[in-house]
PDB file of C-alpha atoms in Angstrom:
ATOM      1  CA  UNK T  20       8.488  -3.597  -6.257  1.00 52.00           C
ATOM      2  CA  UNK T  21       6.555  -0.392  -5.937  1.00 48.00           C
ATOM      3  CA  UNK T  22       4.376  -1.925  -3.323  1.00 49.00           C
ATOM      4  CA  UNK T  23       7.431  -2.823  -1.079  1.00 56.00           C
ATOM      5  CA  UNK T  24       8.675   0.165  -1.308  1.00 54.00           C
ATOM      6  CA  UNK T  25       5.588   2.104   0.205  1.00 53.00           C
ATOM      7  CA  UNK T  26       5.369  -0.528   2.481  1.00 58.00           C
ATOM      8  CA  UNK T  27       8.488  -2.345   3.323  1.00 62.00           C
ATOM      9  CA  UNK T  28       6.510  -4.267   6.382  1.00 64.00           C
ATOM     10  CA  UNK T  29       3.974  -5.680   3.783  1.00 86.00           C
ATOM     11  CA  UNK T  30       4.033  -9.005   4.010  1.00 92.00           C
ATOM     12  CA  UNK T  31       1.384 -10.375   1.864  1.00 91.00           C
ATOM     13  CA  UNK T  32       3.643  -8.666  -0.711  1.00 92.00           C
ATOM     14  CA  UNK T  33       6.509 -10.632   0.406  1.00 93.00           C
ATOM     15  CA  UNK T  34       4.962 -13.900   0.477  1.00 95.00           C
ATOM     16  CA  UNK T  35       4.101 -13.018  -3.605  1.00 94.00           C
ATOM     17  CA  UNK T  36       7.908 -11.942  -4.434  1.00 94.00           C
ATOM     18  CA  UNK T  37       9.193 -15.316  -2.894  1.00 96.00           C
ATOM     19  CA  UNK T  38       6.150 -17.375  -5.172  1.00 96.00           C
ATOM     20  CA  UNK T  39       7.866 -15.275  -7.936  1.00 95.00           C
ATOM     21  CA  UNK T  40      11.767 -16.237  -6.888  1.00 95.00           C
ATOM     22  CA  UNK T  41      10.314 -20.036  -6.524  1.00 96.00           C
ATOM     23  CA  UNK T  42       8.766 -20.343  -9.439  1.00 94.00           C
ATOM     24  CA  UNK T  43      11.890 -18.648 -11.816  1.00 95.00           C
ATOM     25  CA  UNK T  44      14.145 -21.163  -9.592  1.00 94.00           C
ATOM     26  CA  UNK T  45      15.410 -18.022  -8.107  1.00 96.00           C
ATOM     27  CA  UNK T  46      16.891 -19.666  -4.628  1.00 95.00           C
ATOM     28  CA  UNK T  47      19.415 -16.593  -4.208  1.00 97.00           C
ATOM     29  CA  UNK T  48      16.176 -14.502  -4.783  1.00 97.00           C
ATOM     30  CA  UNK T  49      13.861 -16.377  -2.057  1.00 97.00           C
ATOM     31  CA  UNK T  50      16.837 -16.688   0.330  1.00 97.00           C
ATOM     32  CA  UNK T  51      17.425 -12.872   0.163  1.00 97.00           C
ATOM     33  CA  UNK T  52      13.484 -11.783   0.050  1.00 96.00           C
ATOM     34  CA  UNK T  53      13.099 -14.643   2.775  1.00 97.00           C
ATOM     35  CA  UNK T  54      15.840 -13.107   4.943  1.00 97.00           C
ATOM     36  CA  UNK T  55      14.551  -9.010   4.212  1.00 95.00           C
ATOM     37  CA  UNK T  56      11.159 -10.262   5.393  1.00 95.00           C
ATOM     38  CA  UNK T  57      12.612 -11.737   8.925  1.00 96.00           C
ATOM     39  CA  UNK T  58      15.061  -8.805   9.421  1.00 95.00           C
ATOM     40  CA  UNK T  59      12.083  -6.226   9.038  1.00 94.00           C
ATOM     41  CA  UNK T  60      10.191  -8.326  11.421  1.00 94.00           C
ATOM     42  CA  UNK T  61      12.414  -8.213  13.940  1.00 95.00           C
ATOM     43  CA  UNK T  62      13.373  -4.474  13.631  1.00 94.00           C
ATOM     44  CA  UNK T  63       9.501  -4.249  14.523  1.00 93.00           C
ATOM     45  CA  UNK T  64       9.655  -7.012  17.343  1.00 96.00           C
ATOM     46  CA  UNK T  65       6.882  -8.854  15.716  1.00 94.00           C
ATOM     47  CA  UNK T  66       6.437 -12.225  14.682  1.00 96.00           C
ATOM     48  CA  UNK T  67       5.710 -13.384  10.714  1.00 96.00           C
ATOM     49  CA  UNK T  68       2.499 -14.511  10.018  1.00 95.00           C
ATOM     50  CA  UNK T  69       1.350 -17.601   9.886  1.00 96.00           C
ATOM     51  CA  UNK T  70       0.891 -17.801   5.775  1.00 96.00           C
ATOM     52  CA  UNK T  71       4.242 -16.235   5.744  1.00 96.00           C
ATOM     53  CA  UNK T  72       5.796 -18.891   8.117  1.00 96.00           C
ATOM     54  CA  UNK T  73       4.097 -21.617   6.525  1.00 96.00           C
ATOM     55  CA  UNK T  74       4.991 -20.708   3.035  1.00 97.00           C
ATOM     56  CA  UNK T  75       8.625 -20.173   3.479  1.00 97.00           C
ATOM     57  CA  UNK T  76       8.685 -23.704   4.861  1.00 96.00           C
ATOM     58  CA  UNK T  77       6.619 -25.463   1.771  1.00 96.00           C
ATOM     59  CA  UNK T  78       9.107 -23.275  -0.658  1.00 96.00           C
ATOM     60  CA  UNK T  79      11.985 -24.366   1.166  1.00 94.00           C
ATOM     61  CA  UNK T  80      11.144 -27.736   1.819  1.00 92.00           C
ATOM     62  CA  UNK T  81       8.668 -28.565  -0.801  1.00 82.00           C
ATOM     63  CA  UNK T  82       5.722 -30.230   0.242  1.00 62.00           C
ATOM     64  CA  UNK T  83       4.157 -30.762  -2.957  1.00 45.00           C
ATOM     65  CA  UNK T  84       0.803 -28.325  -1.871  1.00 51.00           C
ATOM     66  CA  UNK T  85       0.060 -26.256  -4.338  1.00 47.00           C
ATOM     67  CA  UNK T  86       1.098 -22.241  -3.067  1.00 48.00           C
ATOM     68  CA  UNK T  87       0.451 -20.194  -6.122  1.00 51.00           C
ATOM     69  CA  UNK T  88      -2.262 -17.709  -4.666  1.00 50.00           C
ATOM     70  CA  UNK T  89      -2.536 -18.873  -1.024  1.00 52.00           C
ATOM     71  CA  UNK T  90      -2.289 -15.588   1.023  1.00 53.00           C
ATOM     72  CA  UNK T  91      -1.286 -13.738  -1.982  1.00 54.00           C
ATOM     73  CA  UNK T  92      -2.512 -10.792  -3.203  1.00 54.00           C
ATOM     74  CA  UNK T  93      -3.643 -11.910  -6.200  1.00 50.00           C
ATOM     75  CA  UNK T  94      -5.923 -14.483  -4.541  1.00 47.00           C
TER      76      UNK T  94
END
């Protein structure tokens, strides 16, 4: 979390907290770092990007693709 917290805007860092809520079945944790990341957004009247978009859909909805390091930082 030390990375969010320099950069609260970050959202490559984002999109590697909610692969981290996912995959401990965390859905209270994705909803709320899933919500942070859209609130922040729209403080900055900016859009999400599309990695970020696209992941919070496959999480959510579950398309099967695999989204372990896709736009991630450890990738």
């Amino acid at each position: 979390m030390i990375g969010i917290g320099a950069d609260d805007s970050a959202e490559l860092l984002y999109r590697d907290l909610m692969r981290i809520e996912h995959t401990a079945g965390n859905r209270s944790g994705l909803h709320t770092t899933i919500t942070r990341i859209q609130q922040i957004n729209r403080t900055l009247d900016r859009d999400l990007e599309t990695a970020t978009e696209q992941l919070i859909n496959d999480l959510l909805h579950g398309n099967g693709r695999d989204q372990r390091n896709l736009g991630s930082a450890v990738s």
